[in-house]
Coordinates of C-alpha atoms in Angstrom, one line a residue:
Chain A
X168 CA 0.0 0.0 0.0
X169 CA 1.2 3.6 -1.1
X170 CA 2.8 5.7 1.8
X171 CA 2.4 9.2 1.6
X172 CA 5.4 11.1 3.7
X173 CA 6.0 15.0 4.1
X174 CA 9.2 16.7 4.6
X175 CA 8.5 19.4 6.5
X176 CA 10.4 21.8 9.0
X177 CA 9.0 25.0 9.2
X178 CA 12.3 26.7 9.2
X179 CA 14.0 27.3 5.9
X180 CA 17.3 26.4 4.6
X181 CA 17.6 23.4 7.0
X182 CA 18.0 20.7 3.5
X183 CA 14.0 19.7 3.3
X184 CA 14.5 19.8 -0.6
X185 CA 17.7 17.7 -0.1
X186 CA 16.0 15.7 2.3
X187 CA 13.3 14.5 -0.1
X188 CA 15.8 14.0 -3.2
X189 CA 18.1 11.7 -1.2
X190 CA 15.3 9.4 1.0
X191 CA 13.2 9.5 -2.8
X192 CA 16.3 8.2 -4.7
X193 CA 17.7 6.1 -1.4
X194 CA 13.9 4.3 -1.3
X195 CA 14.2 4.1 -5.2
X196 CA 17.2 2.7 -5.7
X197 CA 15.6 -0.5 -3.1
X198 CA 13.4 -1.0 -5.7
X199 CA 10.9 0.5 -4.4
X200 CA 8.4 3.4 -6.9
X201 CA 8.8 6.9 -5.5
X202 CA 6.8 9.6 -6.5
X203 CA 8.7 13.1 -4.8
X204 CA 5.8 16.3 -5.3
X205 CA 7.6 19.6 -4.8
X206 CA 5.2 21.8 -3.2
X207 CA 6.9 25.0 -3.1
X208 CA 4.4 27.0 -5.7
X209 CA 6.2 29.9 -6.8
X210 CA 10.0 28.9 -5.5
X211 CA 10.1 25.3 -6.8
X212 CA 13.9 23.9 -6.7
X213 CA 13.6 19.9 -6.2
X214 CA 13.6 19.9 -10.2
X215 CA 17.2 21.5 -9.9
X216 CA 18.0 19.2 -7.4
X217 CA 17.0 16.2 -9.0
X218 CA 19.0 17.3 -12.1
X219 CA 15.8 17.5 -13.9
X220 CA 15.2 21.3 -14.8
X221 CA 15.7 21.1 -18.3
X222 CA 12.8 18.9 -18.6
X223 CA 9.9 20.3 -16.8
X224 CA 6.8 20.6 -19.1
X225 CA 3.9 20.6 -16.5
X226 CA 3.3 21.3 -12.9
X227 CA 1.4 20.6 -10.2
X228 CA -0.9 23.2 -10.7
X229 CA -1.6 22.3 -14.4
X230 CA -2.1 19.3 -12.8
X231 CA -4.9 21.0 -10.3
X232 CA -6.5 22.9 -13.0
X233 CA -6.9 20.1 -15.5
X234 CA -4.4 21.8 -18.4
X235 CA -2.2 18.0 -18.1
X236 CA -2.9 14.8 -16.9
X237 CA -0.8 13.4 -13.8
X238 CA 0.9 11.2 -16.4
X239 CA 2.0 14.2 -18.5
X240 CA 3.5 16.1 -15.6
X241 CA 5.4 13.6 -13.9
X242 CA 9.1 13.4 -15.1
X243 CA 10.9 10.1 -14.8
X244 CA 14.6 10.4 -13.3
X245 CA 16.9 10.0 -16.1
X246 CA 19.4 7.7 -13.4
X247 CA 16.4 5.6 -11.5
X248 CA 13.9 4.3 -13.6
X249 CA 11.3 3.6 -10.6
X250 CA 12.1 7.5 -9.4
X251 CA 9.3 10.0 -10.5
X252 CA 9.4 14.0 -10.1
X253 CA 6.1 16.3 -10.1
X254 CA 7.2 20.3 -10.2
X255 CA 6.1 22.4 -8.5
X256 CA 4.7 25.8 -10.5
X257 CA 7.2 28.6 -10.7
X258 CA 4.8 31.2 -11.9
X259 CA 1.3 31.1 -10.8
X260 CA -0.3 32.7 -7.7
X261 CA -0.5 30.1 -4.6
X262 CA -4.5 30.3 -5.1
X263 CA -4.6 27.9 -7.0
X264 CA -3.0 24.9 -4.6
X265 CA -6.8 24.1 -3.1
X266 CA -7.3 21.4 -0.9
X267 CA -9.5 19.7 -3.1
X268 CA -7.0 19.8 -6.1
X269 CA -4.2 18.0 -3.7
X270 CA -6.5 15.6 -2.6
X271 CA -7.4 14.4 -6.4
X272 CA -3.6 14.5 -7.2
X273 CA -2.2 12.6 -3.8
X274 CA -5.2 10.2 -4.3
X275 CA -4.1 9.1 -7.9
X276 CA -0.5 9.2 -6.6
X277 CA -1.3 6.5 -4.3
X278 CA -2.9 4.2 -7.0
X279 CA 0.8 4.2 -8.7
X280 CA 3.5 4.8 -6.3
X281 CA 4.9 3.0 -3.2
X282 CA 5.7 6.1 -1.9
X283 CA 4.7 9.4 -2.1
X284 CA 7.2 11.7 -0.9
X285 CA 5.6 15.7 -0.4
X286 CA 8.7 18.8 -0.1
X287 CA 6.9 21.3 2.0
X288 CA 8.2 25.0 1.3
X289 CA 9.2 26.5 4.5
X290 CA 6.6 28.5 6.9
X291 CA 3.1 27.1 7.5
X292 CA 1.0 28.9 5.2
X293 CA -1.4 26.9 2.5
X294 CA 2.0 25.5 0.6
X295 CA 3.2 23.7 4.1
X296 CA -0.3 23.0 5.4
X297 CA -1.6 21.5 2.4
X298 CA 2.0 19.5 1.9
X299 CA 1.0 17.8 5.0
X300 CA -2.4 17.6 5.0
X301 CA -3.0 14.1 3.7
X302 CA 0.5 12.5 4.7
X303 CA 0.3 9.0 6.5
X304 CA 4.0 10.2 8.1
X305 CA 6.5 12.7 8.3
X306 CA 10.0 13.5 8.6
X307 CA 11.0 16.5 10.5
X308 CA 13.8 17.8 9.7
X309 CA 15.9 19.8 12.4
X310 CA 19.1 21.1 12.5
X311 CA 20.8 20.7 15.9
X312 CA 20.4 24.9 16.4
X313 CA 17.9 27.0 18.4
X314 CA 16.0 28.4 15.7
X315 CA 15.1 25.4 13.5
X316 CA 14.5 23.1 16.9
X317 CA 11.7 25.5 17.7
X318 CA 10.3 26.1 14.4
X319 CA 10.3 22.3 14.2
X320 CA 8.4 22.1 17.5
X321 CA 5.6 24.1 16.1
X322 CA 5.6 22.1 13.2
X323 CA 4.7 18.8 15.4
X324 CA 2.4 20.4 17.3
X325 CA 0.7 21.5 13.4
X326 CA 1.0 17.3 11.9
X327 CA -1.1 16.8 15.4
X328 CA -3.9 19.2 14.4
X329 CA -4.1 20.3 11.0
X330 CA -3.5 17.2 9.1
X331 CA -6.5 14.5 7.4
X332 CA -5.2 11.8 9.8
X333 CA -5.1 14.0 13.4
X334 CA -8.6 15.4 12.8
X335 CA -9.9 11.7 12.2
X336 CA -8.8 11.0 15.7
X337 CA -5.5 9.1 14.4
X338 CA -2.0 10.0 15.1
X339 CA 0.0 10.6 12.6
X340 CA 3.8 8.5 12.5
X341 CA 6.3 10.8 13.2
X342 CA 9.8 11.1 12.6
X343 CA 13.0 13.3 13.1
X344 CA 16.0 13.5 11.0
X345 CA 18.8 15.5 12.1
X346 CA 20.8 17.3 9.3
X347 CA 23.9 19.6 9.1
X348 CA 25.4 17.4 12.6
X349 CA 29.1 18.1 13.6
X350 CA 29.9 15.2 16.5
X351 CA 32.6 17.2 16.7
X352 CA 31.5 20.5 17.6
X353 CA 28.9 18.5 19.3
X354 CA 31.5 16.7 21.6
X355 CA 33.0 20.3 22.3
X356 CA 29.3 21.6 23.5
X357 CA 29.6 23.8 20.6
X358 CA 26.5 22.3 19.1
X359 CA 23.1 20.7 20.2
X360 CA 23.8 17.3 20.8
X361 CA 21.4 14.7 19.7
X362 CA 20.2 13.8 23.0
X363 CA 19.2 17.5 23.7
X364 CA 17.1 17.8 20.6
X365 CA 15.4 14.1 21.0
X366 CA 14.9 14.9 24.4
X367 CA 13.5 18.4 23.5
X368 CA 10.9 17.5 20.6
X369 CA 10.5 14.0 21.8
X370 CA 10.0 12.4 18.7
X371 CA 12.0 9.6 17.7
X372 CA 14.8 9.4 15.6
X373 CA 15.2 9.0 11.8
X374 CA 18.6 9.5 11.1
X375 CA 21.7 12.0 11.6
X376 CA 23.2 13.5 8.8
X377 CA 26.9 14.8 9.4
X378 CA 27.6 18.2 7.8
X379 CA 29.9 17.1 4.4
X380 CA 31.0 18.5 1.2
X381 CA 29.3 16.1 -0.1
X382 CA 25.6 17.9 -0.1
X383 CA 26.9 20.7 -1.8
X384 CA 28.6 19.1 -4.8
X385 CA 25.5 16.4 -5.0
X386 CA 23.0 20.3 -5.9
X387 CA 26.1 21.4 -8.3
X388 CA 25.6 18.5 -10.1
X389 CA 21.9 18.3 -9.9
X390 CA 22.0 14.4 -8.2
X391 CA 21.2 12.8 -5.3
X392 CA 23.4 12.8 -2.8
X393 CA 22.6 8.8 -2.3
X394 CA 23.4 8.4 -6.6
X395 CA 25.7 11.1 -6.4
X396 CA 28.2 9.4 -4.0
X397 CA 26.8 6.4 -2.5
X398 CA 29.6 5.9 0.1
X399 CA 30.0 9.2 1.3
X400 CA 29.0 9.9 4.6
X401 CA 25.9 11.6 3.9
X402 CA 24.8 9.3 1.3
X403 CA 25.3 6.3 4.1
X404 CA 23.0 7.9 6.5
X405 CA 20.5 8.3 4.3
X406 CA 20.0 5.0 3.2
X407 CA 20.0 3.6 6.8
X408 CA 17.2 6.5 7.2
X409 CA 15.3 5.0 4.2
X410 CA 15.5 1.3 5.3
X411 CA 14.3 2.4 9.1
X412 CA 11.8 4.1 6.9
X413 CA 10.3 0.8 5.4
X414 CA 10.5 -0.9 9.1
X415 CA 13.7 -2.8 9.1
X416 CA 15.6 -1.7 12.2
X417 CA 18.8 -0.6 11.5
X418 CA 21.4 0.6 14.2
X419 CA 21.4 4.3 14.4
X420 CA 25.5 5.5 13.8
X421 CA 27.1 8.7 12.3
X422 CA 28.9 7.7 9.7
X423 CA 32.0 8.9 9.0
X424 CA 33.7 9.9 6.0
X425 CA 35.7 7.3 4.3
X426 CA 39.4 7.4 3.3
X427 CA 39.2 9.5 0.9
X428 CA 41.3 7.5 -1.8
X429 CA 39.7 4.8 -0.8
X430 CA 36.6 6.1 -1.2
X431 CA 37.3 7.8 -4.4
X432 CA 38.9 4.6 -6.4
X433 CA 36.1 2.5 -5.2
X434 CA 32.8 4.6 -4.3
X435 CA 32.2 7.5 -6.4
X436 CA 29.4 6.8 -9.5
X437 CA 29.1 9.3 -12.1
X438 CA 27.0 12.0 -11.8
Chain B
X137 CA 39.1 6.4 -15.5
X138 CA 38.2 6.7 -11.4
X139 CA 41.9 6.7 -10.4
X140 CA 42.4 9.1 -13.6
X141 CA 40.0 11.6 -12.2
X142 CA 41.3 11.4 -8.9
X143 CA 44.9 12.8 -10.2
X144 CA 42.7 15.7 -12.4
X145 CA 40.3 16.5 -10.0
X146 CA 38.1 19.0 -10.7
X147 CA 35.4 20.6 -8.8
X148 CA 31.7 20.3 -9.5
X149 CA 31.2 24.6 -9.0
X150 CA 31.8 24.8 -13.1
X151 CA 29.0 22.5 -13.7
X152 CA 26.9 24.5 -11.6
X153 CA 27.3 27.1 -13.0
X154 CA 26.4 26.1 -16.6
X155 CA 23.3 24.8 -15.5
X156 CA 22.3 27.8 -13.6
X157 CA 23.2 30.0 -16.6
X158 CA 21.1 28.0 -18.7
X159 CA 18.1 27.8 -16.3
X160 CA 17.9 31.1 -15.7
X161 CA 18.2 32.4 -19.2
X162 CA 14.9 30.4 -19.7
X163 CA 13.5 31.8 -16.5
X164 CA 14.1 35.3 -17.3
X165 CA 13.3 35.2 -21.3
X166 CA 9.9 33.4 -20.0
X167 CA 9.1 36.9 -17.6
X168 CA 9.9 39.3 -20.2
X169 CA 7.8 37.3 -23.1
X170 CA 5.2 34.0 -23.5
X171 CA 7.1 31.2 -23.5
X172 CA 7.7 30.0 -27.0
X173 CA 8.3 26.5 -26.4
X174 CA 4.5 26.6 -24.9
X175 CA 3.1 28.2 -27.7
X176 CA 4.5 26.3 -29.9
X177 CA 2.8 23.3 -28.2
X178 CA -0.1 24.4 -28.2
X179 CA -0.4 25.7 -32.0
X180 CA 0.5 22.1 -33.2
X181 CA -1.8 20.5 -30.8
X182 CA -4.8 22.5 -32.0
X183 CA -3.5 21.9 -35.4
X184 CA -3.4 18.8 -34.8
X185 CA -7.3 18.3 -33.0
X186 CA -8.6 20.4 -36.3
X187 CA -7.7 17.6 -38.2
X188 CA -8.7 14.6 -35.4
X189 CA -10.1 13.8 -32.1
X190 CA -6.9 13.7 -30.1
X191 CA -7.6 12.2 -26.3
X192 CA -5.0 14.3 -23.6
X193 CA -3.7 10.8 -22.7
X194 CA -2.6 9.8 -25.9
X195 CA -0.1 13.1 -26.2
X196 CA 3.0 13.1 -24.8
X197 CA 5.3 16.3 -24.6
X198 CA 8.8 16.3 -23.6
X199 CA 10.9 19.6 -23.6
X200 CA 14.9 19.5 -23.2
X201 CA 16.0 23.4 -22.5
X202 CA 19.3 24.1 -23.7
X203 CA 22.3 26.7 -23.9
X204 CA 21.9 27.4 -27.6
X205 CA 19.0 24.7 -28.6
X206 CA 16.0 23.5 -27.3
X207 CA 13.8 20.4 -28.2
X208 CA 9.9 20.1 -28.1
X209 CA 8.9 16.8 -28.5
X210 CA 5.1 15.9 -29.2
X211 CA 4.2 12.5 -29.3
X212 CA 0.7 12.1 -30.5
X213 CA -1.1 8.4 -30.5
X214 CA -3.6 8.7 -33.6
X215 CA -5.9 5.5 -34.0
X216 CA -5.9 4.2 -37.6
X217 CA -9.4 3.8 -37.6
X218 CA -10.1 7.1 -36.2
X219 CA -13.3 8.8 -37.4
X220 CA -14.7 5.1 -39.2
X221 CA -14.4 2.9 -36.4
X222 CA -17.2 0.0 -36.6
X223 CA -18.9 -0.4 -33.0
X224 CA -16.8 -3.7 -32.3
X225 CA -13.9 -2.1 -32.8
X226 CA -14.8 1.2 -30.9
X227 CA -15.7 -0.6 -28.2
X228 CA -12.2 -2.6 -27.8
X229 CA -10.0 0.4 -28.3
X230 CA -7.7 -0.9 -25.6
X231 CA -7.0 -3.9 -27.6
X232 CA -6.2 -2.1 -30.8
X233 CA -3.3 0.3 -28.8
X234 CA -0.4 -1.8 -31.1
X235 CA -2.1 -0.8 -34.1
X236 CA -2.1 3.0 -33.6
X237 CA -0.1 4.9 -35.7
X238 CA 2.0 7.0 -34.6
X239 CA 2.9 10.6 -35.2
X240 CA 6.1 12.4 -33.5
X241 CA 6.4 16.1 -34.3
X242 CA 9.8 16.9 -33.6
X243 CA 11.3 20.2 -33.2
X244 CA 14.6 22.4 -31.9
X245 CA 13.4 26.1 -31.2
X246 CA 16.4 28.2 -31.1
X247 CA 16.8 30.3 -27.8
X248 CA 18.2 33.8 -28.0
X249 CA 21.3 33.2 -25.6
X250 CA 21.6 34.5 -22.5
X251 CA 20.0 37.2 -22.0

């Protein structure tokens, strides 16, 4: 059965569109078929990181308003064949993401993908409410910093009141996925540790992605940090985040970055 | 070729770089004017539905924006029968999707660099 999943945050900037390229491709490249629905209306940007901005004929909105079909306006990944992308609209007014309109779309979604993977943009007006809005589960995604621990915290409290499955009485499956972690600025009490944020937004724990070089040169080269460089650090936690993801239990570790010839003679795929 | 590249390494910032330039050359041409890789689709569809009864499903556009060219691909499904169908045959459509011909209207627009 399709699962729909949000990526949301509230705060921006913290790698939600990242986020939802690398779980999409990591759940993808299991074999699994992955729908990922940009939501940002107006500031659309998973197409560019996704490598797939060249290609974009319809949106989610044409979608909405009946100009394409959902077939016409999905874009198949040119590395993964069982990886989909639907754009967000870069021009028209926000209006025109209705409720009813993303119900249709994530309703005909589920009769074709195993998962459905929704970017929220970040705030919580109509783009981030209505990303959520129909989501069997999220991933929260916090970076170990004041600001985006709180914004994250009114994001929960939002998935337990706003969403389809909260106002039928349900509770929506929640989960947190720490990005942009130093353990050793951590270790220093430079940084939050992970303890403090679990212990602050009590929600359990997804995965910890370690600040790397690798995230930035993945969005250079518009790929997936999991196909971009499937050993790098980044890339590893990932997956383990998209296994836990599917149920298998998988012990939570920060992994580290490889040797780096090592790594390089034997790890890096093309982009 | 991966111990090769590990001796020239180069960064990814270049690559970047192009893409952006060539994104954003199509962003900012498609704010100052209509799109013409849009209105180009949608002449030759309605071209095309003067002539037959084209069903959305059956059309299939892809677009590649480049630097210096880009491609609009139409991919139309027309049923041979189209217009003369007997009522057996109308009614098993489905079964008949190997025998539809089919019509590809391919063609490169030429973009006015970067603007």
């Amino acid at each position: 059965m399709a699962r729909v999943l949000v990526v949301t945050s509230g705060k921006g900037g913290v790698g939600k569109t990242t986020s939802t390229a690398a779980l999409g491709a990591a759940l993808a490249q299991t074999g699994q078929s992955v729908a990922v629905v940009d939501f940002d209306v107006g500031l659309r940007n998973l197409d560019l990181i996704m490598g797939a901005e060249r290609r974009v004929v319809f949106d989610l909105i044409n979608v909405i308003q009946g100009v394409a079909k959902l077939p016409q306006a999905l874009i198949r990944d040119k590395r993964l064949e069982t990886l989909w992308l639907l754009p967000a609209s870069q021009t028209r007014d926000k209006e025109a993401l209705t409720e009813q309109g993303v119900a249709a779309v994530i309703n005909e979604l589920r009769g074709k993908f195993d998962w459905v993977i929704c970017d929220s943009p970040a705030g919580i007006e109509r783009g981030a409410t209505l990303a959520m809005r129909f989501a069997d589960c999220a991933v929260i995604v916090t970076n170990p910093e004041v600001s985006s621990v709180r914004d994250s915290d009114r994001i929960i409290g939002l998935l337990d009141a706003k969403t389809e499955m909260a106002e039928k009485g349900q509770r929506i499956e929640k989960h947190l996925l720490i990005t942009r972690y130093d353990p050793q600025r951590a270790q220093r009490g430079e940084m939050l540790n992970i303890e403090d944020v679990l212990e602050i937004l009590s929600t359990p724990l997804l995965g910890i992605i370690p600040e790397s070089q690798e995230v930035l040169r993945a969005s250079n080269l518009g790929s997936p940090v999991t196909l971009c460089n499937a050993a790098s650090a980044p890339a590893r936690a990932y997956l383990d985040a998209a296994r836990r993801l599917k149920g298998e239990t998988v012990a939570m570790c920060i992994p580290t970055e490889q040797h780096r010839l090592l790594s390089r003679l034997f790890g890096r795929r093309a982009a | 070729m991966k111990l090769l590249s590990f001796f020239r390494r180069q960064g990814s910032a270049p690559q970047a770089r192009e893409r952006l330039q060539i994104l954003l050359s199509h962003e900012r041409a498609a704010g100052r004017q209509p799109d013409l890789l849009a209105i180009l689709q949608e002449e030759i569809l309605a071209t095309i539905a003067r002539q037959i009864t084209v069903e959305r499903e059956n059309v299939r556009v892809r677009i590649d924006r480049g630097a210096t060219v880009s491609t609009l691909e139409i991919d139309v499904d027309i049923p041979h029968a189209a217009g003369s169908a007997s009522a057996s045959f109308a009614s098993n459509r489905r079964a008949h999707a190997a025998a539809i011909a089919r019509g590809a209207v391919k063609m490169a627009s030429f973009s006015r660099g970067f603007g």
